[in-house]
CSV table of C-alpha atoms in Angstrom, one decimal:
chain,number,residue,atom,x,y,z
A,1435,UNK,CA,-16.1,-22.1,14.9
A,1436,UNK,CA,-18.8,-20.3,16.9
A,1437,UNK,CA,-21.1,-18.0,14.9
A,1438,UNK,CA,-24.4,-16.2,15.0
A,1439,UNK,CA,-26.4,-17.1,11.8
A,1440,UNK,CA,-29.8,-17.6,10.3
A,1441,UNK,CA,-31.2,-20.2,7.9
A,1442,UNK,CA,-34.4,-18.3,7.0
A,1443,UNK,CA,-35.3,-14.6,6.9
A,1444,UNK,CA,-37.6,-13.4,9.6
A,1445,UNK,CA,-37.5,-12.0,13.1
A,1446,UNK,CA,-34.6,-11.9,15.7
A,1447,UNK,CA,-35.8,-15.3,17.0
A,1448,UNK,CA,-34.6,-16.8,13.6
A,1449,UNK,CA,-31.0,-16.1,14.8
A,1450,UNK,CA,-29.1,-19.2,15.9
A,1451,UNK,CA,-25.8,-19.3,17.8
A,1452,UNK,CA,-23.7,-22.4,17.5
A,1453,UNK,CA,-21.0,-24.2,15.6
A,1454,UNK,CA,-20.4,-23.8,11.8
A,1455,UNK,CA,-17.5,-24.8,9.7
A,1456,UNK,CA,-14.7,-22.2,9.3
A,1457,UNK,CA,-15.3,-20.6,5.9
A,1458,UNK,CA,-13.1,-21.8,3.1
A,1459,UNK,CA,-10.5,-19.4,1.9
A,1460,UNK,CA,-11.3,-19.3,-1.8
A,1461,UNK,CA,-9.0,-17.6,-4.3
A,1462,UNK,CA,-8.9,-13.8,-3.8
A,1463,UNK,CA,-9.9,-14.0,-0.2
A,1464,UNK,CA,-8.2,-13.8,3.2
A,1465,UNK,CA,-9.3,-15.8,6.2
A,1466,UNK,CA,-9.6,-13.3,9.1
A,1467,UNK,CA,-9.7,-14.1,12.8
A,1468,UNK,CA,-12.5,-11.8,14.1
A,1469,UNK,CA,-11.8,-9.5,17.1
A,1470,UNK,CA,-15.0,-7.5,16.9
A,1471,UNK,CA,-18.1,-7.2,14.7
A,1472,UNK,CA,-20.5,-4.3,14.8
A,1473,UNK,CA,-24.3,-4.6,14.7
A,1474,UNK,CA,-26.0,-2.2,12.3
A,1475,UNK,CA,-29.6,-1.4,11.5
A,1476,UNK,CA,-29.0,-2.7,8.0
A,1477,UNK,CA,-28.0,-6.1,9.4
A,1478,UNK,CA,-31.6,-6.3,10.7
A,1479,UNK,CA,-32.9,-5.5,7.2
A,1480,UNK,CA,-30.8,-8.3,5.7
A,1481,UNK,CA,-31.9,-10.8,8.4
A,1482,UNK,CA,-35.6,-9.8,8.1
A,1483,UNK,CA,-35.6,-10.0,4.2
A,1484,UNK,CA,-36.5,-6.3,4.0
A,1485,UNK,CA,-33.4,-5.6,2.1
A,1486,UNK,CA,-33.3,-8.1,-0.8
A,1487,UNK,CA,-29.8,-9.5,-1.4
A,1488,UNK,CA,-28.1,-12.7,-2.2
A,1489,UNK,CA,-27.7,-14.9,0.9
A,1490,UNK,CA,-25.8,-18.2,1.4
A,1491,UNK,CA,-27.5,-20.2,4.1
A,1492,UNK,CA,-26.6,-20.7,6.8
A,1493,UNK,CA,-25.9,-17.0,6.6
A,1494,UNK,CA,-23.7,-15.5,9.2
A,1495,UNK,CA,-24.8,-12.1,10.4
A,1496,UNK,CA,-22.8,-8.9,10.2
A,1497,UNK,CA,-21.0,-6.7,7.7
A,1498,UNK,CA,-18.3,-4.9,9.8
A,1499,UNK,CA,-15.2,-6.6,11.1
A,1500,UNK,CA,-11.9,-5.8,12.8
A,1501,UNK,CA,-9.4,-8.7,13.1
A,1502,UNK,CA,-6.1,-10.2,12.0
A,1503,UNK,CA,-5.2,-12.1,8.8
A,1504,UNK,CA,-5.1,-15.8,9.6
A,1505,UNK,CA,-4.5,-17.3,6.2
A,1506,UNK,CA,-3.5,-16.1,2.7
A,1507,UNK,CA,-3.1,-17.9,-0.5
A,1508,UNK,CA,-0.4,-17.7,-3.2
A,1509,UNK,CA,-2.9,-15.8,-5.2
A,1510,UNK,CA,-3.1,-12.9,-2.7
A,1511,UNK,CA,-1.7,-9.6,-3.9
A,1512,UNK,CA,1.3,-8.0,-2.3
A,1513,UNK,CA,0.7,-5.8,0.7
A,1514,UNK,CA,-1.1,-8.3,3.0
A,1515,UNK,CA,0.6,-10.8,5.3
A,1516,UNK,CA,-0.5,-13.3,7.9
A,1517,UNK,CA,-0.9,-11.4,11.2
A,1518,UNK,CA,-1.8,-8.1,9.7
A,1519,UNK,CA,-4.5,-6.1,11.6
A,1520,UNK,CA,-7.3,-5.4,9.1
A,1521,UNK,CA,-10.9,-4.3,8.8
A,1522,UNK,CA,-13.8,-4.6,6.3
A,1523,UNK,CA,-17.3,-3.2,6.1
A,1524,UNK,CA,-19.1,-4.9,3.3
A,1525,UNK,CA,-19.7,-8.5,4.4
A,1526,UNK,CA,-22.8,-10.5,5.2
A,1527,UNK,CA,-24.8,-9.7,2.1
A,1528,UNK,CA,-24.3,-10.1,-1.7
A,1529,UNK,CA,-23.3,-13.7,-1.2
A,1530,UNK,CA,-20.5,-12.9,1.2
A,1531,UNK,CA,-20.1,-14.5,4.6
A,1532,UNK,CA,-20.9,-12.4,7.6
A,1533,UNK,CA,-18.6,-11.3,10.4
A,1534,UNK,CA,-20.5,-12.4,13.6
A,1535,UNK,CA,-18.2,-15.4,14.0
A,1536,UNK,CA,-14.8,-16.4,15.1
A,1537,UNK,CA,-13.6,-16.3,11.5
A,1538,UNK,CA,-14.7,-14.9,8.2
A,1539,UNK,CA,-13.3,-15.0,4.6
A,1540,UNK,CA,-13.0,-11.5,3.2
A,1541,UNK,CA,-12.3,-10.7,-0.5
A,1542,UNK,CA,-8.9,-9.0,-0.6
A,1543,UNK,CA,-10.3,-6.1,-2.6
A,1544,UNK,CA,-12.7,-5.3,0.3
A,1545,UNK,CA,-10.0,-5.7,3.0
A,1546,UNK,CA,-8.1,-2.7,4.5
A,1547,UNK,CA,-5.2,-2.3,6.8
A,1548,UNK,CA,-5.9,-1.0,10.3
A,1549,UNK,CA,-3.6,2.0,11.0
A,1550,UNK,CA,-0.5,0.7,12.8
A,1551,UNK,CA,-1.2,3.0,15.8
A,1552,UNK,CA,-4.3,0.8,16.6
A,1553,UNK,CA,-4.4,-2.7,18.0
A,1554,UNK,CA,-6.9,-5.2,16.7
A,1555,UNK,CA,-6.4,-7.5,19.7
A,1556,UNK,CA,-7.1,-4.9,22.3
A,1557,UNK,CA,-9.8,-2.4,23.1
A,1558,UNK,CA,-9.1,-0.6,19.8
A,1559,UNK,CA,-10.9,-3.4,17.9
A,1560,UNK,CA,-14.3,-2.6,19.6
A,1561,UNK,CA,-13.8,1.1,19.2
A,1562,UNK,CA,-12.9,0.9,15.5
A,1563,UNK,CA,-15.7,-1.6,14.7
A,1564,UNK,CA,-18.2,0.8,16.3
A,1565,UNK,CA,-17.5,3.6,13.7
A,1566,UNK,CA,-16.7,1.8,10.4
A,1567,UNK,CA,-20.1,1.7,8.9
A,1568,UNK,CA,-21.1,5.2,10.0
A,1569,UNK,CA,-17.9,6.8,8.9
A,1570,UNK,CA,-17.8,5.2,5.5
A,1571,UNK,CA,-21.6,5.9,4.9
A,1572,UNK,CA,-21.1,9.6,5.8
A,1573,UNK,CA,-18.0,9.9,3.6
A,1574,UNK,CA,-19.7,8.4,0.5
A,1575,UNK,CA,-22.9,10.4,1.1
A,1576,UNK,CA,-21.0,13.7,1.3
A,1577,UNK,CA,-18.3,13.2,-1.3
A,1578,UNK,CA,-19.4,10.5,-3.7
A,1579,UNK,CA,-23.1,11.4,-3.9
A,1580,UNK,CA,-23.5,15.0,-2.7
A,1581,UNK,CA,-20.1,16.2,-4.2
A,1582,UNK,CA,-19.7,18.6,-1.3
A,1583,UNK,CA,-17.4,21.5,-2.0
A,1584,UNK,CA,-15.4,23.8,0.3
A,1585,UNK,CA,-17.5,26.8,1.3
A,1586,UNK,CA,-20.8,25.1,0.7
A,1587,UNK,CA,-23.5,24.9,3.3
A,1588,UNK,CA,-24.8,21.5,4.5
A,1589,UNK,CA,-27.6,20.6,6.8
A,1590,UNK,CA,-27.0,17.4,8.8
A,1591,UNK,CA,-30.1,16.0,10.6
A,1592,UNK,CA,-29.6,13.5,13.4
A,1593,UNK,CA,-26.1,14.9,14.0
A,1594,UNK,CA,-25.6,13.2,17.4
A,1595,UNK,CA,-26.0,9.7,15.9
A,1596,UNK,CA,-23.2,7.6,14.4
A,1597,UNK,CA,-23.6,8.6,10.8
A,1598,UNK,CA,-24.6,12.2,11.7
A,1599,UNK,CA,-21.5,12.8,13.9
A,1600,UNK,CA,-19.2,11.2,11.3
A,1601,UNK,CA,-20.8,13.5,8.6
A,1602,UNK,CA,-20.4,16.6,10.7
A,1603,UNK,CA,-16.7,15.8,11.4
A,1604,UNK,CA,-16.0,15.2,7.7
A,1605,UNK,CA,-18.1,18.1,6.4
A,1606,UNK,CA,-16.2,20.5,8.6
A,1607,UNK,CA,-12.9,18.9,7.6
A,1608,UNK,CA,-13.8,19.5,4.0
A,1609,UNK,CA,-14.3,23.2,4.5
A,1610,UNK,CA,-18.1,23.2,4.5
A,1611,UNK,CA,-20.3,25.2,6.8
A,1612,UNK,CA,-22.6,22.8,8.8
A,1613,UNK,CA,-26.0,23.3,10.3
A,1614,UNK,CA,-27.1,20.5,12.5
A,1615,UNK,CA,-30.2,19.2,14.3
A,1616,UNK,CA,-30.1,16.9,17.3
A,1617,UNK,CA,-31.6,16.6,20.8
A,1618,UNK,CA,-31.2,19.6,23.0
A,1619,UNK,CA,-28.6,17.7,25.1
A,1620,UNK,CA,-26.3,17.3,22.1
A,1621,UNK,CA,-26.5,20.9,20.7
A,1622,UNK,CA,-23.3,21.9,22.5
A,1623,UNK,CA,-21.5,18.8,21.3
A,1624,UNK,CA,-22.4,19.6,17.7
A,1625,UNK,CA,-21.0,23.1,18.1
A,1626,UNK,CA,-17.8,21.7,19.7
A,1627,UNK,CA,-17.3,19.5,16.6
A,1628,UNK,CA,-17.5,22.6,14.3
A,1629,UNK,CA,-21.1,23.1,13.5
A,1630,UNK,CA,-21.8,26.8,12.5
A,1631,UNK,CA,-25.4,26.4,13.9
A,1632,UNK,CA,-26.9,23.7,16.0
A,1633,UNK,CA,-30.7,23.3,16.6
A,1634,UNK,CA,-32.9,21.2,18.8
A,1635,UNK,CA,-35.1,19.2,16.4
A,1636,UNK,CA,-37.8,18.9,19.1
A,1637,UNK,CA,-38.2,22.7,19.3
A,1638,UNK,CA,-41.7,23.9,18.5
A,1639,UNK,CA,-40.2,26.6,16.3
A,1640,UNK,CA,-37.8,24.3,14.5
A,1641,UNK,CA,-38.8,25.1,11.0
A,1642,UNK,CA,-38.4,28.9,11.4
A,1643,UNK,CA,-35.2,28.4,13.4
A,1644,UNK,CA,-33.8,26.3,10.5
A,1645,UNK,CA,-34.8,28.9,8.0
A,1646,UNK,CA,-33.0,31.6,10.0
A,1647,UNK,CA,-29.9,29.5,10.4
A,1648,UNK,CA,-29.7,28.8,6.7
A,1649,UNK,CA,-30.1,32.5,5.9
A,1650,UNK,CA,-27.3,33.4,8.3
A,1651,UNK,CA,-24.8,30.6,7.7
A,1652,UNK,CA,-25.2,30.5,3.9
A,1653,UNK,CA,-25.3,34.3,3.5
A,1654,UNK,CA,-28.8,34.0,2.1
A,1655,UNK,CA,-27.8,31.5,-0.6
A,1656,UNK,CA,-29.6,28.4,0.8
A,1657,UNK,CA,-28.5,24.8,1.4
A,1658,UNK,CA,-26.2,23.2,-1.0
A,1659,UNK,CA,-26.6,19.8,0.6
A,1660,UNK,CA,-29.4,18.4,2.8
A,1661,UNK,CA,-28.5,15.2,4.7
A,1662,UNK,CA,-31.1,13.8,7.1
A,1663,UNK,CA,-29.7,10.7,8.9
A,1664,UNK,CA,-32.5,10.2,11.4
A,1665,UNK,CA,-35.2,9.0,9.0
A,1666,UNK,CA,-37.4,12.0,10.1
A,1667,UNK,CA,-37.8,13.5,6.6
A,1668,UNK,CA,-39.3,17.0,6.0
A,1669,UNK,CA,-38.8,17.1,2.2
A,1670,UNK,CA,-41.1,20.1,1.7
A,1671,UNK,CA,-39.0,22.2,4.1
A,1672,UNK,CA,-35.7,20.7,2.6
A,1673,UNK,CA,-36.7,21.8,-0.9
A,1674,UNK,CA,-37.8,25.2,0.3
A,1675,UNK,CA,-34.3,25.8,1.8
A,1676,UNK,CA,-32.3,24.5,-1.2
A,1677,UNK,CA,-29.9,26.8,-3.0
A,1678,UNK,CA,-29.7,26.7,-6.7
A,1679,UNK,CA,-28.6,23.2,-7.7
A,1680,UNK,CA,-28.9,22.0,-4.1
A,1681,UNK,CA,-28.8,18.3,-3.5
A,1682,UNK,CA,-30.9,16.3,-1.1
A,1683,UNK,CA,-29.3,12.9,-0.2
A,1684,UNK,CA,-31.7,10.3,1.2
A,1685,UNK,CA,-30.0,7.5,3.1
A,1686,UNK,CA,-32.4,6.6,6.0
A,1687,UNK,CA,-35.9,5.6,6.7
A,1688,UNK,CA,-36.8,2.3,5.1
A,1689,UNK,CA,-40.5,2.8,5.5
A,1690,UNK,CA,-40.5,6.6,5.1
A,1691,UNK,CA,-43.0,8.3,2.8
A,1692,UNK,CA,-43.1,12.0,2.1
A,1693,UNK,CA,-44.5,14.3,-0.6
A,1694,UNK,CA,-42.1,16.4,-2.7
A,1695,UNK,CA,-42.9,19.9,-4.0
A,1696,UNK,CA,-41.7,19.0,-7.5
A,1697,UNK,CA,-42.3,22.5,-8.9
A,1698,UNK,CA,-40.0,24.1,-6.4
A,1699,UNK,CA,-37.4,21.4,-6.8
A,1700,UNK,CA,-37.0,21.5,-10.6
A,1701,UNK,CA,-37.1,25.3,-10.8
A,1702,UNK,CA,-34.0,25.3,-8.6
A,1703,UNK,CA,-32.3,22.6,-10.6
A,1704,UNK,CA,-32.5,20.7,-7.3
A,1705,UNK,CA,-32.1,17.0,-7.0
A,1706,UNK,CA,-33.0,14.2,-4.6
A,1707,UNK,CA,-30.7,11.2,-4.6
A,1708,UNK,CA,-31.1,7.9,-2.8
A,1709,UNK,CA,-28.0,6.3,-1.4
A,1710,UNK,CA,-27.4,2.9,0.3
A,1711,UNK,CA,-23.9,2.0,1.1
A,1712,UNK,CA,-24.8,-1.6,0.2
A,1713,UNK,CA,-24.8,-0.6,-3.4
A,1714,UNK,CA,-21.3,1.0,-3.2
A,1715,UNK,CA,-18.7,-0.3,-5.7
A,1716,UNK,CA,-15.4,-1.8,-4.6
A,1717,UNK,CA,-13.7,1.4,-5.8
A,1718,UNK,CA,-16.1,3.6,-3.8
A,1719,UNK,CA,-15.5,1.6,-0.6
A,1720,UNK,CA,-11.7,1.7,-1.1
A,1721,UNK,CA,-11.8,5.5,-1.4
A,1722,UNK,CA,-14.0,5.8,1.7
A,1723,UNK,CA,-11.6,3.4,3.6
A,1724,UNK,CA,-8.7,5.8,3.0
A,1725,UNK,CA,-10.7,8.7,4.5
A,1726,UNK,CA,-11.9,6.5,7.4
A,1727,UNK,CA,-8.3,5.4,8.2
A,1728,UNK,CA,-7.2,9.0,8.2
A,1729,UNK,CA,-9.9,9.8,10.8
A,1730,UNK,CA,-8.9,6.8,12.8
A,1731,UNK,CA,-5.2,7.8,12.9
A,1732,UNK,CA,-5.9,11.3,14.2
A,1733,UNK,CA,-8.6,10.2,16.6
A,1734,UNK,CA,-11.4,12.2,15.0
A,1735,UNK,CA,-13.8,9.3,15.1
A,1736,UNK,CA,-15.1,8.3,18.6
A,1737,UNK,CA,-18.3,6.2,19.1
A,1738,UNK,CA,-20.3,7.0,22.2
A,1739,UNK,CA,-22.2,4.5,24.4
A,1740,UNK,CA,-20.7,1.3,23.0
A,1741,UNK,CA,-22.2,-1.9,24.4
A,1742,UNK,CA,-20.1,-5.0,24.0
A,1743,UNK,CA,-21.9,-8.4,23.8
A,1744,UNK,CA,-20.7,-11.9,23.1
A,1745,UNK,CA,-21.6,-13.5,19.8
A,1746,UNK,CA,-24.3,-15.4,21.7
A,1747,UNK,CA,-26.1,-12.1,22.3
A,1748,UNK,CA,-26.7,-11.3,18.6
A,1749,UNK,CA,-30.4,-12.1,18.8
A,1750,UNK,CA,-30.8,-9.7,21.7
A,1751,UNK,CA,-28.9,-7.1,19.9
A,1752,UNK,CA,-31.2,-7.3,16.8
A,1753,UNK,CA,-34.3,-7.3,19.0
A,1754,UNK,CA,-33.1,-4.2,20.8
A,1755,UNK,CA,-32.3,-2.4,17.5
A,1756,UNK,CA,-35.7,-3.1,16.1
A,1757,UNK,CA,-37.4,-2.0,19.4
A,1758,UNK,CA,-35.6,1.3,19.2
A,1759,UNK,CA,-34.1,0.9,22.7
A,1760,UNK,CA,-30.4,1.1,21.6
A,1761,UNK,CA,-28.7,4.4,22.3
A,1762,UNK,CA,-25.2,4.1,20.9
A,1763,UNK,CA,-23.6,1.1,19.2
A,1764,UNK,CA,-23.5,-2.6,19.9
A,1765,UNK,CA,-20.4,-4.6,19.1
A,1766,UNK,CA,-20.2,-8.4,19.2
A,1767,UNK,CA,-17.0,-10.0,20.4
A,1768,UNK,CA,-16.2,-13.7,20.0
A,1769,UNK,CA,-15.7,-15.7,23.2
A,1770,UNK,CA,-12.2,-16.9,23.8
A,1771,UNK,CA,-11.5,-20.5,23.0
């Protein structure tokens, strides 16, 4: 099969494109014919060695996949059949093969059915692959880690990005009141998705504007959840705005450093919790998958500015992500035989 892979961690130039053996379907796995594989920032961390994880060289890139079941074994549980349209979003690390290939072997307990309304062989495959990682990350951040409750107030920074948009959609659906930050061009979009207040993060008066929004939207209570998806952390301001027992969830900014006003944090019973979806359990991922499928069924998830590249463009995709020139999502599609 054709695949994009690396044999040593390092820069994008370490990525190779060529032929590898089709992965063996071991007990408990399904061989999946890949229709689309998304490219995520975390994929660059795995390739560079920034995120330490078990790798099996040659390591195929990619964690997200949409495709069809090609082979199953007699050991496979009921519910999956050859030809089923499926997806997964936890491949390419932890010793598992990646998805930037024509085939990948996915553990059955990490494999989910694509809603029957969608077609893995058509344009739906690209559209779905583009939102899987963001939607599941947002779901686990809000519900597994922040324990967001109806009526609570949540701040979502970077709300025009993939994770931020997915978080906004899911927070509003959960009955929370959302305050967002984004570029000025996306303020109206955030409001249209249900934000109670939407701010331009570049505004010179951003801090005071956020204070006022929090006072108004939360009825003076403060933020129950603070979720910054852009990596631009302002922890002093976040702690200042927390409600009693407010929660700050940190899920972005690999190289970020910031000071924390610990006195103000602990006297509010506040907490700061790190979250990386790479550490999610199989049960966590399955719960998030149910929520993601519900959003896919009703069309609530829509990626913007999706760029489709062949598998041979994987190195260019990684280089663009690291250079910060990507606006939207890159999805790799295997060339037809």
